[in-house]
Amino acid sequence: MFRSSLRQLSQGLRDRTYSSVELTEHFLHRIQAEDDQLNSFITSTAEMALAEAATADRLIAAGQHGPLTGLPLAHKDIFCTANVRTSCASRMLDNFISPYDATVVARMRAAGLVMLGKTNMDEFAMGSSNETSYYGPVRNPWDLERVPGGSSGGSAAAVAARLAPAATGTDTGGSIRQPAALCGLTGIKPTYGRVSRYGMIAFASSLDQGGVLTQSAEDAAMLLQVMAGFDARDSTSVAEPVPDYSATLTHSLAGLRIGLPDEYFADGLDPAVATVIEAAISEYEKLGAKVQRISLPHSHLAVPAYYVVAPAECSSNLSRFDGVRFGHRCQDPVDLNDLYQRSRGEGFGAEVKRRIMTGTYVLSAGYYDAYYLKAQQARRLIRDDFQQAFEAVDVIMGPTSPSTAFLLNSRMDDPLTMYLSDVYTIAVNLAGVPAMSIPCGEVAGLPVGLQLIAPYFSEARLLNIAHCFQQTSDWHRRIPVAFAGN
Ligand code: GLN
């Protein structure tokens, strides 16, 4: 069963080939048997999952089910889940049991999806390797010595090893697309405002967006269908109608205008990765697409602008963790300052502290204009680059990551090199446009991801473009050997 896509599992449930309880037990068993190697889950919610599956089976028996009823999935531990620990992979929230569901979780629950558990991630979603988690690093199922990418590394590893058929993720600077690329999965970061951020623990509020990591574009379309849409509880949620994402998957790509940015094929890109990306693009030409070179001239400003804006917003968002209201509180504080200092000092890990300190610095009087304001100006230029590019092309393609999965511990002492892991993904978040990563080949047995970027609210087009590629290739069906047995 674990080899099947969400679409196939949905059919299996409707045909009564298996029940939701059987399906859920199957994945829970895989998690139990295999996850010691990966560390992809922080919390497994087996009991709750079986109860939800039993409810789903009753709905299916009564004919009151939808396409997602009874399908298991995992949630990144950044989404609040009622009565279940929501840690954000931080010691700060190790003891936090959320009293409510995030909108994404609530909508998926209402659609009948069964939650298997909460997946590991970089602490507060800060990282590109899933090595900053309080619960330890996650390993890449394709090579256990390598990182799965981050910050949604637990979700990526779990789906790649088929411990879950799909998982949610969040993407602030690449955290869905980059781990999807490094683990051979399909990942979509929707337009900013497409998916509600309510109950999704905030890192950088103007960049954060929820999405999914799946085996295929077809599966992503099914899940996005229930996640997307206006939510009055998120003031940046957009009241744009949600199209039927599955209806347009097979539209012809004849005449599709693809733009390849010069800046995404320059120095810093592993030449072997470049070769795989170029081969994937020629597949699109066979499908009738027309390719042209374009320029996104302010690309070089993306990483520096991001590492001002994201820390600035995170320093503000994370000020709520003060040891008073919820989360970690130090032992026997002598006074209020001691309470704040030790609770935060003990609760946050090194990378989170680095970001908070950078953020407070760039927002402080005297530095605000030089850093924060400048970064906001760069952000506008980056957005304008995309706007201009989309006058000439329908979709932008390039690599998701400059390299395949790197070795554990190889970038942890060098934050700047770590930050460059997202050199091709970050501009998308600064602009707010939607993007995907799809598996398109391998280098030395490790997956390579092709990034697709489209104009605002063109998720349907992205899914269509991704699906057509997946109709003519089988990269997305490959399972790492170590996890492909029984
Ligand atoms: N790797 C980037 C960072 O560390 C992006 C993380 C993310 O998208 N959440 O901030």
Short mmCIF file of C-alpha atoms and ligand atoms in Angstrom, two decimals:
data_model
loop_
_atom_site.label_atom_id
_atom_site.label_comp_id
_atom_site.label_asym_id
_atom_site.label_seq_id
_atom_site.Cartn_x
_atom_site.Cartn_y
_atom_site.Cartn_z
CA MET A 1 0.00 0.00 0.00
CA PHE A 2 2.80 2.42 0.86
CA ARG A 3 3.95 2.54 -2.76
CA SER A 4 0.64 4.01 -3.88
CA SER A 5 -0.07 7.67 -4.44
CA LEU A 6 -2.80 9.50 -2.58
CA ARG A 7 -4.96 9.27 -5.68
CA GLN A 8 -4.55 5.49 -5.82
CA LEU A 9 -5.16 5.10 -2.10
CA SER A 10 -8.32 7.15 -2.42
CA GLN A 11 -9.53 4.74 -5.09
CA GLY A 12 -8.55 1.76 -2.93
CA LEU A 13 -10.67 3.07 -0.07
CA ARG A 14 -13.67 3.69 -2.29
CA ASP A 15 -13.35 0.23 -3.86
CA ARG A 16 -13.13 -1.24 -0.32
CA THR A 17 -9.80 -2.89 -1.21
CA TYR A 18 -8.81 -1.87 2.32
CA SER A 19 -10.36 0.21 5.06
CA SER A 20 -9.00 3.47 6.41
CA VAL A 21 -8.16 1.68 9.66
CA GLU A 22 -6.09 -0.90 7.73
CA LEU A 23 -4.39 1.81 5.72
CA THR A 24 -3.64 3.86 8.82
CA GLU A 25 -2.29 0.83 10.69
CA HIS A 26 -0.07 0.07 7.70
CA PHE A 27 1.58 3.50 7.84
CA LEU A 28 1.74 3.58 11.65
CA HIS A 29 3.53 0.27 11.48
CA ARG A 30 6.00 1.64 8.94
CA ILE A 31 6.68 4.66 11.14
CA GLN A 32 7.32 2.40 14.09
CA ALA A 33 9.57 0.05 12.15
CA GLU A 34 11.57 2.54 10.11
CA ASP A 35 11.64 5.96 11.72
CA ASP A 36 14.45 5.20 14.16
CA GLN A 37 16.75 5.55 11.16
CA LEU A 38 15.28 8.84 9.98
CA ASN A 39 13.94 10.72 13.01
CA SER A 40 11.31 12.24 10.76
CA PHE A 41 8.53 12.35 13.38
CA ILE A 42 8.55 14.28 16.64
CA THR A 43 5.18 12.95 17.76
CA SER A 44 3.19 10.00 16.51
CA THR A 45 -0.53 10.23 17.18
CA ALA A 46 -1.41 6.58 16.64
CA GLU A 47 -4.41 6.35 18.93
CA MET A 48 -6.04 9.49 17.59
CA ALA A 49 -5.27 8.38 14.03
CA LEU A 50 -7.01 5.04 14.48
CA ALA A 51 -10.07 6.75 15.95
CA GLU A 52 -10.17 9.19 13.02
CA ALA A 53 -9.75 6.31 10.59
CA ALA A 54 -12.65 4.43 12.19
CA THR A 55 -14.82 7.52 11.77
CA ALA A 56 -13.73 7.77 8.14
CA ASP A 57 -14.66 4.14 7.56
CA ARG A 58 -18.14 4.81 8.90
CA LEU A 59 -18.52 7.78 6.56
CA ILE A 60 -17.32 5.71 3.61
CA ALA A 61 -19.75 2.92 4.52
CA ALA A 62 -22.57 5.45 4.69
CA GLY A 63 -21.57 6.98 1.35
CA GLN A 64 -20.92 10.34 3.02
CA HIS A 65 -17.28 10.64 2.02
CA GLY A 66 -15.23 12.99 -0.11
CA PRO A 67 -12.12 12.20 -2.18
CA LEU A 68 -9.82 12.61 0.85
CA THR A 69 -11.86 10.81 3.50
CA GLY A 70 -9.78 8.23 5.31
CA LEU A 71 -6.42 9.09 3.74
CA PRO A 72 -3.53 9.38 6.20
CA LEU A 73 -1.06 12.26 6.22
CA ALA A 74 1.46 13.91 8.53
CA HIS A 75 1.62 17.53 9.65
CA LYS A 76 4.77 19.57 10.07
CA ASP A 77 5.10 20.34 13.76
CA ILE A 78 4.66 24.05 13.09
CA PHE A 79 0.88 23.66 12.60
CA CYS A 80 -1.13 23.82 15.80
CA THR A 81 -3.07 20.63 16.44
CA ALA A 82 -5.70 20.53 19.18
CA ASN A 83 -4.72 18.42 22.20
CA VAL A 84 -1.46 17.34 20.59
CA ARG A 85 1.98 18.73 21.34
CA THR A 86 3.02 21.42 18.84
CA SER A 87 6.72 21.97 19.46
CA CYS A 88 8.03 23.77 16.36
CA ALA A 89 11.06 21.57 17.09
CA SER A 90 12.06 23.90 19.92
CA ARG A 91 12.76 23.24 23.56
CA MET A 92 10.70 26.39 24.06
CA LEU A 93 7.52 24.56 23.03
CA ASP A 94 8.48 21.04 24.07
CA ASN A 95 5.65 21.14 26.63
CA PHE A 96 3.11 23.05 24.52
CA ILE A 97 -0.18 21.29 23.87
CA SER A 98 -2.16 23.41 21.45
CA PRO A 99 -5.73 24.16 22.52
CA TYR A 100 -6.88 24.57 18.91
CA ASP A 101 -6.28 23.45 15.31
CA ALA A 102 -4.59 25.61 12.68
CA THR A 103 -6.99 26.38 9.82
CA VAL A 104 -5.01 24.06 7.53
CA VAL A 105 -5.32 21.24 10.05
CA ALA A 106 -9.01 21.96 10.67
CA ARG A 107 -9.79 21.95 6.94
CA MET A 108 -7.92 18.72 6.38
CA ARG A 109 -9.65 17.15 9.35
CA ALA A 110 -13.01 18.29 8.01
CA ALA A 111 -12.14 16.70 4.66
CA GLY A 112 -11.65 13.40 6.49
CA LEU A 113 -7.85 13.17 6.34
CA VAL A 114 -6.30 11.15 9.17
CA MET A 115 -3.32 12.65 11.03
CA LEU A 116 -0.49 10.14 11.58
CA GLY A 117 1.66 12.51 13.62
CA LYS A 118 3.78 15.65 13.67
CA THR A 119 6.97 15.81 11.67
CA ASN A 120 10.42 17.04 12.63
CA MET A 121 11.73 20.33 11.27
CA ASP A 122 14.36 22.97 11.84
CA GLU A 123 13.69 24.89 15.05
CA PHE A 124 11.01 27.50 14.28
CA ALA A 125 11.57 26.64 10.59
CA MET A 126 14.99 28.32 10.56
CA GLY A 127 17.37 26.23 8.53
CA SER A 128 17.98 24.37 5.29
CA SER A 129 19.11 21.01 6.61
CA ASN A 130 16.86 20.03 9.50
CA GLU A 131 19.87 20.03 11.79
CA THR A 132 18.67 22.81 14.12
CA SER A 133 15.83 20.75 15.63
CA TYR A 134 15.80 20.32 19.41
CA TYR A 135 14.85 16.70 18.69
CA GLY A 136 17.94 16.00 16.63
CA PRO A 137 18.65 15.97 12.89
CA VAL A 138 16.55 14.16 10.30
CA ARG A 139 18.30 11.87 7.84
CA ASN A 140 17.74 11.65 4.11
CA PRO A 141 16.17 8.30 3.12
CA TRP A 142 18.25 8.29 -0.10
CA ASP A 143 21.48 8.36 1.94
CA LEU A 144 21.38 8.32 5.71
CA GLU A 145 24.63 10.28 5.95
CA ARG A 146 23.00 13.22 4.21
CA VAL A 147 20.49 15.90 5.18
CA PRO A 148 16.91 15.84 3.87
CA GLY A 149 16.92 19.62 3.44
CA GLY A 150 14.94 21.99 5.57
CA SER A 151 13.11 23.31 7.26
CA SER A 152 10.34 20.83 6.36
CA GLY A 153 12.90 18.00 6.47
CA GLY A 154 10.82 15.63 8.59
CA SER A 155 7.86 15.91 6.22
CA ALA A 156 10.15 15.32 3.24
CA ALA A 157 11.96 12.33 4.75
CA ALA A 158 8.69 10.77 5.92
CA VAL A 159 7.05 11.01 2.49
CA ALA A 160 10.20 9.97 0.58
CA ALA A 161 10.52 6.85 2.75
CA ARG A 162 6.74 6.33 2.37
CA LEU A 163 6.11 6.48 6.12
CA ALA A 164 3.27 8.80 5.13
CA PRO A 165 1.67 9.23 1.71
CA ALA A 166 1.86 13.04 1.99
CA ALA A 167 2.68 15.76 4.49
CA THR A 168 2.18 19.45 5.07
CA GLY A 169 5.06 21.91 5.09
CA THR A 170 5.72 25.62 5.28
CA ASP A 171 7.95 27.72 3.07
CA THR A 172 9.44 31.04 4.18
CA GLY A 173 12.50 30.98 1.94
CA GLY A 174 12.40 27.53 0.38
CA SER A 175 11.44 25.15 3.16
CA ILE A 176 8.97 23.13 1.09
CA ARG A 177 10.75 23.23 -2.26
CA GLN A 178 14.34 22.59 -1.13
CA PRO A 179 13.60 19.48 1.00
CA ALA A 180 11.25 18.26 -1.76
CA ALA A 181 14.16 18.57 -4.21
CA LEU A 182 16.67 16.86 -1.92
CA CYS A 183 14.28 13.98 -1.17
CA GLY A 184 12.83 13.44 -4.67
CA LEU A 185 9.33 14.79 -3.97
CA THR A 186 6.79 17.17 -5.39
CA GLY A 187 6.44 20.29 -3.24
CA ILE A 188 4.25 23.33 -3.72
CA LYS A 189 4.51 26.74 -2.10
CA PRO A 190 1.30 28.56 -3.01
CA THR A 191 0.91 32.30 -3.56
CA TYR A 192 1.28 34.32 -0.36
CA GLY A 193 -2.26 34.62 1.01
CA ARG A 194 -3.62 31.53 -0.77
CA VAL A 195 -3.44 29.27 2.30
CA SER A 196 -4.36 30.51 5.77
CA ARG A 197 -1.53 31.09 8.23
CA TYR A 198 -3.87 30.95 11.21
CA GLY A 199 -2.41 28.53 13.74
CA MET A 200 0.81 28.12 11.77
CA ILE A 201 3.49 29.26 14.20
CA ALA A 202 4.90 32.46 12.74
CA PHE A 203 8.52 32.76 11.66
CA ALA A 204 8.49 35.66 9.18
CA SER A 205 4.84 36.56 8.68
CA SER A 206 5.21 38.38 5.35
CA LEU A 207 6.99 35.36 3.80
CA ASP A 208 5.52 32.26 5.48
CA GLN A 209 3.15 30.15 3.41
CA GLY A 210 1.78 26.66 4.00
CA GLY A 211 1.79 23.96 1.36
CA VAL A 212 2.36 20.26 0.84
CA LEU A 213 5.00 17.66 0.03
CA THR A 214 3.62 14.79 -2.02
CA GLN A 215 4.60 12.09 -4.47
CA SER A 216 2.99 13.82 -7.42
CA ALA A 217 1.36 16.98 -8.70
CA GLU A 218 -1.91 15.10 -8.87
CA ASP A 219 -1.73 14.42 -5.13
CA ALA A 220 -0.73 18.01 -4.42
CA ALA A 221 -3.79 19.22 -6.36
CA MET A 222 -6.09 17.09 -4.20
CA LEU A 223 -4.65 18.46 -0.96
CA LEU A 224 -4.34 22.09 -2.04
CA GLN A 225 -8.02 21.94 -2.95
CA VAL A 226 -9.00 21.72 0.72
CA MET A 227 -6.19 23.87 2.15
CA ALA A 228 -6.62 26.91 -0.06
CA GLY A 229 -9.17 29.65 0.35
CA PHE A 230 -10.10 32.68 2.36
CA ASP A 231 -9.94 32.57 6.13
CA ALA A 232 -11.30 35.49 8.15
CA ARG A 233 -8.84 34.58 10.92
CA ASP A 234 -5.82 35.47 8.77
CA SER A 235 -5.82 39.13 7.76
CA THR A 236 -3.47 38.43 4.84
CA SER A 237 -5.60 35.61 3.47
CA VAL A 238 -6.95 36.51 0.04
CA ALA A 239 -10.60 36.14 -0.97
CA GLU A 240 -9.78 34.81 -4.42
CA PRO A 241 -11.97 31.88 -5.59
CA VAL A 242 -10.29 28.47 -5.46
CA PRO A 243 -10.32 26.77 -8.87
CA ASP A 244 -10.71 23.01 -9.32
CA TYR A 245 -7.01 22.15 -9.30
CA SER A 246 -7.53 18.58 -10.53
CA ALA A 247 -9.66 19.62 -13.51
CA THR A 248 -6.86 21.28 -15.49
CA LEU A 249 -3.97 18.90 -14.76
CA THR A 250 -3.90 17.44 -18.26
CA HIS A 251 -4.24 20.65 -20.27
CA SER A 252 -1.88 20.73 -23.21
CA LEU A 253 1.42 22.55 -22.81
CA ALA A 254 1.64 23.37 -26.52
CA GLY A 255 2.85 26.94 -26.87
CA LEU A 256 3.78 27.26 -23.17
CA ARG A 257 6.43 29.99 -22.83
CA ILE A 258 9.20 28.93 -20.46
CA GLY A 259 11.75 31.46 -19.21
CA LEU A 260 15.18 30.36 -18.00
CA PRO A 261 16.80 33.06 -15.89
CA ASP A 262 20.49 33.54 -16.64
CA GLU A 263 21.05 34.18 -12.94
CA TYR A 264 19.83 30.66 -12.03
CA PHE A 265 22.35 28.94 -14.29
CA ALA A 266 25.43 30.88 -13.26
CA ASP A 267 28.36 30.20 -10.91
CA GLY A 268 27.51 28.24 -7.82
CA LEU A 269 25.31 25.70 -9.61
CA ASP A 270 26.70 22.17 -9.55
CA PRO A 271 27.35 21.37 -13.26
CA ALA A 272 25.91 17.86 -12.87
CA VAL A 273 22.70 19.35 -11.50
CA ALA A 274 22.64 21.81 -14.40
CA THR A 275 22.83 18.94 -16.90
CA VAL A 276 19.84 17.21 -15.32
CA ILE A 277 17.83 20.45 -15.29
CA GLU A 278 18.62 21.11 -18.95
CA ALA A 279 17.49 17.59 -19.89
CA ALA A 280 14.19 18.14 -18.05
CA ILE A 281 13.65 21.39 -19.90
CA SER A 282 14.14 19.67 -23.23
CA GLU A 283 11.37 17.24 -22.20
CA TYR A 284 9.13 20.28 -21.96
CA GLU A 285 10.13 21.30 -25.45
CA LYS A 286 8.99 17.87 -26.63
CA LEU A 287 5.64 18.63 -24.99
CA GLY A 288 5.35 21.73 -27.17
CA ALA A 289 6.79 24.41 -24.90
CA LYS A 290 8.96 27.25 -26.18
CA VAL A 291 12.05 28.12 -24.20
CA GLN A 292 13.71 31.51 -23.93
CA ARG A 293 16.44 33.01 -21.77
CA ILE A 294 15.34 35.77 -19.44
CA SER A 295 16.93 37.86 -16.72
CA LEU A 296 15.91 38.44 -13.12
CA PRO A 297 18.51 41.16 -12.64
CA HIS A 298 18.09 41.65 -8.89
CA SER A 299 18.46 37.96 -7.98
CA HIS A 300 21.73 38.63 -6.17
CA LEU A 301 19.84 40.81 -3.68
CA ALA A 302 17.48 38.04 -2.60
CA VAL A 303 19.60 36.27 0.01
CA PRO A 304 20.88 39.48 1.64
CA ALA A 305 17.43 41.08 1.67
CA TYR A 306 15.88 37.92 3.08
CA TYR A 307 18.43 37.70 5.90
CA VAL A 308 17.37 41.16 7.00
CA VAL A 309 13.59 40.89 6.56
CA ALA A 310 13.17 37.34 7.93
CA PRO A 311 15.22 37.90 11.11
CA ALA A 312 13.49 41.27 11.66
CA GLU A 313 10.08 39.64 11.55
CA CYS A 314 11.19 36.64 13.57
CA SER A 315 12.62 38.82 16.34
CA SER A 316 9.21 40.39 16.67
CA ASN A 317 7.21 37.15 16.36
CA LEU A 318 9.35 35.25 18.82
CA SER A 319 9.11 37.95 21.50
CA ARG A 320 5.90 36.24 22.65
CA PHE A 321 7.94 33.35 24.04
CA ASP A 322 8.77 34.98 27.34
CA GLY A 323 8.35 32.20 29.88
CA VAL A 324 5.21 33.86 31.25
CA ARG A 325 2.27 32.72 29.19
CA PHE A 326 3.26 29.41 27.64
CA GLY A 327 6.27 27.39 26.65
CA HIS A 328 9.48 26.83 28.57
CA ARG A 329 9.94 28.58 31.92
CA CYS A 330 13.24 28.51 33.78
CA GLN A 331 13.47 27.13 37.32
CA ASP A 332 13.12 29.53 40.26
CA PRO A 333 13.57 32.93 38.62
CA VAL A 334 14.73 35.61 41.05
CA ASP A 335 12.93 38.45 39.26
CA LEU A 336 11.16 39.24 35.99
CA ASN A 337 14.31 39.93 34.00
CA ASP A 338 15.85 36.69 35.18
CA LEU A 339 12.66 34.90 34.13
CA TYR A 340 12.82 36.35 30.62
CA GLN A 341 16.53 35.89 30.17
CA ARG A 342 16.88 32.36 31.38
CA SER A 343 13.61 31.11 29.88
CA ARG A 344 14.61 32.43 26.46
CA GLY A 345 18.27 31.55 26.90
CA GLU A 346 17.39 27.94 27.71
CA GLY A 347 14.42 27.61 25.38
CA PHE A 348 15.94 28.75 22.08
CA GLY A 349 18.73 27.06 20.14
CA ALA A 350 21.76 28.76 18.60
CA GLU A 351 20.33 29.49 15.14
CA VAL A 352 17.14 30.98 16.56
CA LYS A 353 19.20 33.23 18.84
CA ARG A 354 21.37 34.30 15.91
CA ARG A 355 18.25 35.32 13.96
CA ILE A 356 16.68 37.17 16.90
CA MET A 357 19.88 39.11 17.48
CA THR A 358 20.24 39.99 13.79
CA GLY A 359 16.60 41.00 13.69
CA THR A 360 16.71 43.29 16.70
CA TYR A 361 19.89 44.84 15.33
CA VAL A 362 18.48 45.67 11.88
CA LEU A 363 15.33 47.11 13.46
CA SER A 364 17.11 49.28 16.00
CA ALA A 365 17.17 53.07 15.70
CA GLY A 366 20.19 54.12 13.71
CA TYR A 367 20.33 50.89 11.68
CA TYR A 368 16.74 50.64 10.51
CA ASP A 369 17.22 52.83 7.42
CA ALA A 370 20.52 51.24 6.48
CA TYR A 371 19.30 47.65 6.71
CA TYR A 372 15.59 47.11 7.09
CA LEU A 373 14.45 49.88 4.79
CA LYS A 374 17.09 48.98 2.20
CA ALA A 375 16.02 45.35 2.31
CA GLN A 376 12.40 46.36 1.72
CA GLN A 377 13.50 48.38 -1.31
CA ALA A 378 15.45 45.40 -2.66
CA ARG A 379 12.36 43.29 -2.08
CA ARG A 380 10.30 45.57 -4.31
CA LEU A 381 12.93 45.36 -7.07
CA ILE A 382 12.87 41.57 -6.85
CA ARG A 383 9.08 41.53 -7.12
CA ASP A 384 9.27 43.86 -10.13
CA ASP A 385 11.74 41.46 -11.80
CA PHE A 386 9.12 38.70 -11.66
CA GLN A 387 6.31 40.99 -12.82
CA GLN A 388 8.37 41.99 -15.81
CA ALA A 389 9.45 38.44 -16.62
CA PHE A 390 5.85 37.26 -16.59
CA GLU A 391 4.99 39.71 -19.34
CA ALA A 392 7.08 37.57 -21.68
CA VAL A 393 6.79 34.05 -20.27
CA ASP A 394 4.16 31.87 -18.58
CA VAL A 395 6.48 30.03 -16.23
CA ILE A 396 10.05 30.35 -15.02
CA MET A 397 12.14 27.21 -14.67
CA GLY A 398 15.46 26.44 -13.08
CA PRO A 399 17.09 24.38 -10.37
CA THR A 400 15.48 24.32 -6.90
CA SER A 401 18.79 23.80 -5.14
CA PRO A 402 22.36 24.44 -6.32
CA SER A 403 23.41 20.94 -5.23
CA THR A 404 21.95 17.58 -4.27
CA ALA A 405 21.62 16.60 -0.60
CA PHE A 406 24.76 17.51 1.34
CA LEU A 407 26.43 15.61 4.17
CA LEU A 408 25.20 16.00 7.73
CA ASN A 409 27.33 18.44 9.76
CA SER A 410 28.97 19.83 6.63
CA ARG A 411 27.43 23.32 6.80
CA MET A 412 26.49 23.76 10.45
CA ASP A 413 29.59 25.76 11.35
CA ASP A 414 29.20 28.04 8.37
CA PRO A 415 25.86 29.88 8.42
CA LEU A 416 26.59 31.82 5.23
CA THR A 417 27.11 28.68 3.17
CA MET A 418 23.97 27.21 4.76
CA TYR A 419 22.03 30.35 3.80
CA LEU A 420 23.10 29.94 0.16
CA SER A 421 21.29 26.59 0.02
CA ASP A 422 18.19 28.68 -0.74
CA VAL A 423 19.72 30.97 -3.32
CA TYR A 424 17.14 29.97 -5.98
CA THR A 425 14.10 29.73 -3.74
CA ILE A 426 14.18 32.85 -1.57
CA ALA A 427 13.28 35.46 -4.22
CA VAL A 428 9.95 33.69 -4.73
CA ASN A 429 8.96 34.30 -1.10
CA LEU A 430 10.08 37.93 -1.22
CA ALA A 431 7.83 38.41 -4.26
CA GLY A 432 4.99 36.23 -2.92
CA VAL A 433 4.53 34.28 -6.17
CA PRO A 434 3.74 30.52 -6.19
CA ALA A 435 6.37 27.91 -7.01
CA MET A 436 6.90 24.16 -7.07
CA SER A 437 9.71 21.68 -7.07
CA ILE A 438 9.37 18.39 -8.93
CA PRO A 439 11.82 15.50 -9.16
CA CYS A 440 13.47 15.48 -12.59
CA GLY A 441 16.52 13.24 -12.38
CA GLU A 442 19.41 12.08 -10.24
CA VAL A 443 23.09 12.78 -9.73
CA ALA A 444 25.04 9.91 -8.16
CA GLY A 445 21.84 8.34 -6.88
CA LEU A 446 20.55 11.54 -5.27
CA PRO A 447 17.41 13.32 -6.49
CA VAL A 448 17.44 16.63 -8.34
CA GLY A 449 14.50 19.05 -8.23
CA LEU A 450 13.26 21.28 -11.04
CA GLN A 451 11.77 24.53 -9.83
CA LEU A 452 8.70 26.01 -11.53
CA ILE A 453 7.66 29.59 -10.74
CA ALA A 454 4.44 31.19 -11.99
CA PRO A 455 2.48 34.45 -11.60
CA TYR A 456 0.30 35.17 -8.57
CA PHE A 457 -2.54 32.68 -8.04
CA SER A 458 -1.46 30.41 -10.94
CA GLU A 459 -1.27 27.28 -8.80
CA ALA A 460 -3.52 25.48 -11.29
CA ARG A 461 -1.10 26.25 -14.09
CA LEU A 462 1.89 25.11 -12.03
CA LEU A 463 0.19 21.83 -11.16
CA ASN A 464 -0.73 21.33 -14.81
CA ILE A 465 2.86 21.93 -15.92
CA ALA A 466 4.19 19.59 -13.23
CA HIS A 467 1.62 16.89 -13.96
CA CYS A 468 2.39 16.79 -17.69
CA PHE A 469 6.07 16.16 -16.91
CA GLN A 470 5.09 13.41 -14.49
CA GLN A 471 3.01 11.74 -17.21
CA THR A 472 6.15 11.28 -19.27
CA SER A 473 8.69 10.50 -16.52
CA ASP A 474 8.87 8.27 -13.48
CA TRP A 475 11.33 10.14 -11.23
CA HIS A 476 8.48 10.95 -8.87
CA ARG A 477 7.65 7.26 -8.42
CA ARG A 478 11.10 6.20 -7.24
CA ILE A 479 11.46 5.06 -3.65
CA PRO A 480 14.83 4.90 -1.87
CA VAL A 481 15.98 1.27 -1.93
CA ALA A 482 16.33 0.99 1.83
CA PHE A 483 12.62 1.80 2.22
CA ALA A 484 11.19 0.03 -0.81
CA GLY A 485 10.91 -3.47 0.76
CA ASN A 486 8.01 -4.68 2.87
N1 GLN B 1 16.42 28.12 4.87
C1 GLN B 1 15.74 29.37 5.01
C2 GLN B 1 15.95 29.89 6.41
O1 GLN B 1 16.69 29.30 7.11
C3 GLN B 1 14.27 29.21 4.72
C4 GLN B 1 13.55 28.52 5.79
C5 GLN B 1 12.09 28.41 5.51
O2 GLN B 1 11.65 28.50 4.38
N2 GLN B 1 11.33 28.24 6.58
O3 GLN B 1 15.40 30.85 6.83
#
